[in-house]
Short mmCIF file of C-alpha atoms in Angstrom, two decimals:
data_model
loop_
_atom_site.label_atom_id
_atom_site.label_comp_id
_atom_site.label_asym_id
_atom_site.label_seq_id
_atom_site.Cartn_x
_atom_site.Cartn_y
_atom_site.Cartn_z
CA UNK Q 1 4.32 -28.23 73.23
CA UNK Q 2 4.02 -30.49 70.21
CA UNK Q 3 7.19 -29.32 68.85
CA UNK Q 4 8.82 -30.33 72.04
CA UNK Q 5 7.62 -33.85 72.14
CA UNK Q 6 8.54 -34.15 68.59
CA UNK Q 7 12.22 -33.35 69.34
CA UNK Q 8 12.33 -35.43 72.51
CA UNK Q 9 10.71 -38.43 70.21
CA UNK Q 10 13.68 -37.91 67.50
CA UNK Q 11 16.12 -38.63 70.65
CA UNK Q 12 14.54 -41.59 71.75
CA UNK Q 13 13.61 -44.97 70.16
CA UNK Q 14 10.31 -44.07 68.21
CA UNK Q 15 8.79 -45.36 64.76
CA UNK Q 16 10.27 -42.59 62.65
CA UNK Q 17 7.49 -42.54 60.16
CA UNK Q 18 5.23 -41.49 63.53
CA UNK Q 19 7.33 -38.77 63.75
CA UNK Q 20 7.18 -37.64 60.14
CA UNK Q 21 3.56 -38.24 59.70
CA UNK Q 22 2.82 -36.20 63.14
CA UNK Q 23 4.52 -33.23 61.79
CA UNK Q 24 3.17 -33.39 58.13
CA UNK Q 25 -0.29 -33.39 59.66
CA UNK Q 26 0.45 -30.57 61.78
CA UNK Q 27 1.34 -28.24 58.59
CA UNK Q 28 -0.95 -29.82 56.37
CA UNK Q 29 -4.25 -29.96 58.44
CA UNK Q 30 -4.90 -33.64 56.77
CA UNK Q 31 -6.92 -36.02 58.51
CA UNK Q 32 -4.85 -38.72 59.97
CA UNK Q 33 -6.16 -41.60 57.68
CA UNK Q 34 -5.41 -39.21 54.76
CA UNK Q 35 -1.50 -38.77 55.78
CA UNK Q 36 -1.28 -42.48 56.66
CA UNK Q 37 -2.76 -43.56 53.38
CA UNK Q 38 -0.68 -41.44 51.54
CA UNK Q 39 0.90 -42.95 48.75
CA UNK Q 40 3.91 -41.60 46.43
CA UNK Q 41 2.07 -41.98 43.31
CA UNK Q 42 -0.57 -39.50 44.69
CA UNK Q 43 2.31 -36.42 44.88
CA UNK Q 44 3.55 -34.25 42.62
CA UNK Q 45 5.83 -32.38 44.53
CA UNK Q 46 7.12 -30.36 41.50
CA UNK Q 47 3.67 -28.60 41.40
CA UNK Q 48 3.12 -29.21 45.31
CA UNK Q 49 -0.07 -31.08 44.98
CA UNK Q 50 -1.47 -34.17 45.98
CA UNK Q 51 -4.55 -35.89 44.40
CA UNK Q 52 -6.06 -38.18 46.79
CA UNK Q 53 -8.62 -40.81 45.12
CA UNK Q 54 -10.25 -41.68 48.48
CA UNK Q 55 -10.87 -39.66 51.00
CA UNK Q 56 -14.16 -38.80 53.35
CA UNK Q 57 -15.22 -36.31 50.86
CA UNK Q 58 -14.05 -38.51 47.74
CA UNK Q 59 -11.43 -37.62 45.13
CA UNK Q 60 -9.53 -34.41 46.56
CA UNK Q 61 -6.60 -32.24 45.01
CA UNK Q 62 -4.67 -30.70 47.76
CA UNK Q 63 -2.12 -28.03 47.87
CA UNK Q 64 1.19 -28.82 49.51
CA UNK Q 65 3.01 -26.16 51.80
CA UNK Q 66 6.97 -25.94 51.00
CA UNK Q 67 7.30 -27.31 54.85
CA UNK Q 68 5.23 -30.27 53.88
CA UNK Q 69 7.11 -30.91 50.46
CA UNK Q 70 10.43 -30.47 52.45
CA UNK Q 71 9.40 -33.10 55.01
CA UNK Q 72 7.96 -35.71 52.02
CA UNK Q 73 11.39 -34.88 50.26
CA UNK Q 74 13.09 -36.35 53.37
CA UNK Q 75 11.04 -39.57 53.82
CA UNK Q 76 12.79 -42.68 52.69
CA UNK Q 77 11.26 -44.43 49.53
CA UNK Q 78 11.35 -48.03 49.80
CA UNK Q 79 9.12 -50.89 48.22
CA UNK Q 80 6.12 -49.79 50.20
CA UNK Q 81 3.95 -47.29 48.18
CA UNK Q 82 2.94 -45.70 51.11
CA UNK Q 83 4.91 -42.34 52.30
CA UNK Q 84 4.40 -43.11 55.90
CA UNK Q 85 4.68 -46.99 55.83
CA UNK Q 86 4.23 -49.14 58.92
CA UNK Q 87 6.74 -51.57 59.90
CA UNK Q 88 5.00 -54.75 58.49
CA UNK Q 89 3.79 -53.18 55.06
CA UNK Q 90 0.44 -51.57 56.25
CA UNK Q 91 -0.19 -47.81 56.94
CA UNK Q 92 0.66 -48.37 60.67
CA UNK Q 93 -2.53 -46.64 61.85
CA UNK Q 94 -2.43 -48.38 65.25
CA UNK Q 95 1.30 -48.11 65.74
CA UNK Q 96 0.69 -44.26 64.79
CA UNK Q 97 -1.85 -43.72 67.58
CA UNK Q 98 0.60 -45.16 70.43
CA UNK Q 99 3.45 -43.43 69.15
CA UNK Q 100 1.36 -40.44 68.79
CA UNK Q 101 0.10 -40.57 72.46
CA UNK Q 102 3.87 -41.18 73.55
CA UNK Q 103 5.04 -38.02 71.36
CA UNK Q 104 1.85 -35.90 72.96
CA UNK Q 105 3.09 -37.03 76.73
CA UNK Q 106 6.68 -36.10 75.87
CA UNK Q 107 5.64 -32.86 74.86
CA UNK Q 108 3.39 -32.29 78.12
CA UNK Q 109 0.29 -32.38 76.14
CA UNK Q 110 -3.12 -33.51 77.61
CA UNK Q 111 -4.00 -36.92 77.41
CA UNK Q 112 -7.21 -36.05 75.13
CA UNK Q 113 -4.75 -34.78 72.28
CA UNK Q 114 -5.16 -36.82 69.02
CA UNK Q 115 -3.94 -36.53 65.50
CA UNK Q 116 -7.40 -34.97 64.87
CA UNK Q 117 -6.60 -32.30 67.12
CA UNK Q 118 -3.73 -30.99 64.58
CA UNK Q 119 -6.52 -30.80 62.09
CA UNK Q 120 -8.39 -28.40 64.24
CA UNK Q 121 -5.49 -26.60 65.31
CA UNK Q 122 -4.35 -25.96 61.53
CA UNK Q 123 -7.82 -24.81 60.85
CA UNK Q 124 -7.73 -22.48 63.73
CA UNK Q 125 -4.22 -20.93 62.93
CA UNK Q 126 -5.98 -20.67 59.13
CA UNK Q 127 -8.83 -18.66 60.50
CA UNK Q 128 -6.52 -16.85 62.68
CA UNK Q 129 -4.53 -15.50 59.79
CA UNK Q 130 -7.77 -14.39 58.07
CA UNK Q 131 -8.07 -16.89 55.44
CA UNK Q 132 -11.89 -17.53 54.19
CA UNK Q 133 -13.83 -20.59 54.82
CA UNK Q 134 -13.43 -21.24 50.95
CA UNK Q 135 -9.60 -21.13 51.20
CA UNK Q 136 -9.37 -23.26 54.34
CA UNK Q 137 -11.46 -25.84 53.34
CA UNK Q 138 -9.47 -26.15 49.81
CA UNK Q 139 -6.53 -26.59 51.90
CA UNK Q 140 -8.00 -29.62 54.37
CA UNK Q 141 -10.19 -31.35 51.88
CA UNK Q 142 -13.66 -29.96 52.74
CA UNK Q 143 -16.29 -30.57 50.08
CA UNK Q 144 -17.54 -27.49 48.61
CA UNK Q 145 -21.18 -26.67 48.10
CA UNK Q 146 -21.00 -24.66 44.80
CA UNK Q 147 -19.45 -25.19 41.34
CA UNK Q 148 -17.10 -22.53 41.90
CA UNK Q 149 -15.93 -24.29 45.24
CA UNK Q 150 -15.62 -27.60 43.68
CA UNK Q 151 -13.20 -26.48 41.43
CA UNK Q 152 -11.29 -24.17 43.57
CA UNK Q 153 -8.33 -26.21 43.74
CA UNK Q 154 -5.88 -26.50 40.89
CA UNK Q 155 -2.37 -27.77 40.79
CA UNK Q 156 -1.18 -24.26 39.88
CA UNK Q 157 -3.32 -22.26 42.09
CA UNK Q 158 -0.50 -19.98 43.55
CA UNK Q 159 -3.14 -18.31 46.04
CA UNK Q 160 -3.85 -21.61 47.90
CA UNK Q 161 -0.07 -22.60 47.82
CA UNK Q 162 0.71 -19.40 49.39
CA UNK Q 163 -1.78 -20.11 51.70
CA UNK Q 164 -0.74 -23.34 52.74
CA UNK Q 165 3.12 -21.82 53.05
CA UNK Q 166 1.63 -19.02 55.18
CA UNK Q 167 -0.11 -21.21 57.59
CA UNK Q 168 2.39 -24.29 57.70
CA UNK Q 169 5.22 -21.74 58.57
CA UNK Q 170 3.08 -20.35 61.33
CA UNK Q 171 2.70 -23.60 62.78
CA UNK Q 172 6.16 -24.86 62.14
CA UNK Q 173 7.32 -21.75 64.24
CA UNK Q 174 5.00 -22.22 66.88
CA UNK Q 175 6.39 -26.12 67.17
CA UNK Q 176 10.03 -24.26 66.98
CA UNK Q 177 10.83 -25.72 63.61
CA UNK Q 178 12.43 -23.27 60.87
CA UNK Q 179 11.02 -23.44 57.32
CA UNK Q 180 13.22 -23.09 54.26
CA UNK Q 181 12.03 -20.41 52.09
CA UNK Q 182 11.79 -21.29 48.52
CA UNK Q 183 10.49 -19.79 45.38
CA UNK Q 184 7.36 -21.38 43.49
CA UNK Q 185 9.84 -21.86 40.49
CA UNK Q 186 12.85 -23.16 42.96
CA UNK Q 187 10.21 -26.11 44.32
CA UNK Q 188 9.75 -27.22 40.70
#
């Protein structure tokens, strides 16, 4: 239903970063504020990671699925350091909230669906695909409780990148979007 709403939104007059941000949140499981506050200098698309300095749980290194990287590559870069820049220079949080409600309505989703619901959906899909709580937590930026889990995410962690790809690809397919298959080397 979200995929249908996004397709319809693309054909109407919408704020394009809202559509891109909604897709990104769906395939990354990030919090709305993390996605809307994402800066270009926090991304290492060659290594498929983002290093977020200020999240709810502090500094966070996140693996990025190929689907998320493909979306980020398509985002226009302007003078604003934000990836999903608002029309007037800010992160567009208020505009995004209104636009997301419109997207959800176009897709026939219930009125109580929010961008945070996409985060819950990402986690649910990852659990349905039998990923561990530790892996899911690393994908969405939950703070770990042990020394091992705090150091679990590394920019070269192929296991987390594969998990991010599998979850994002499954979600993209559910939304009716195809994901290009890339090798790790080709993404660099």
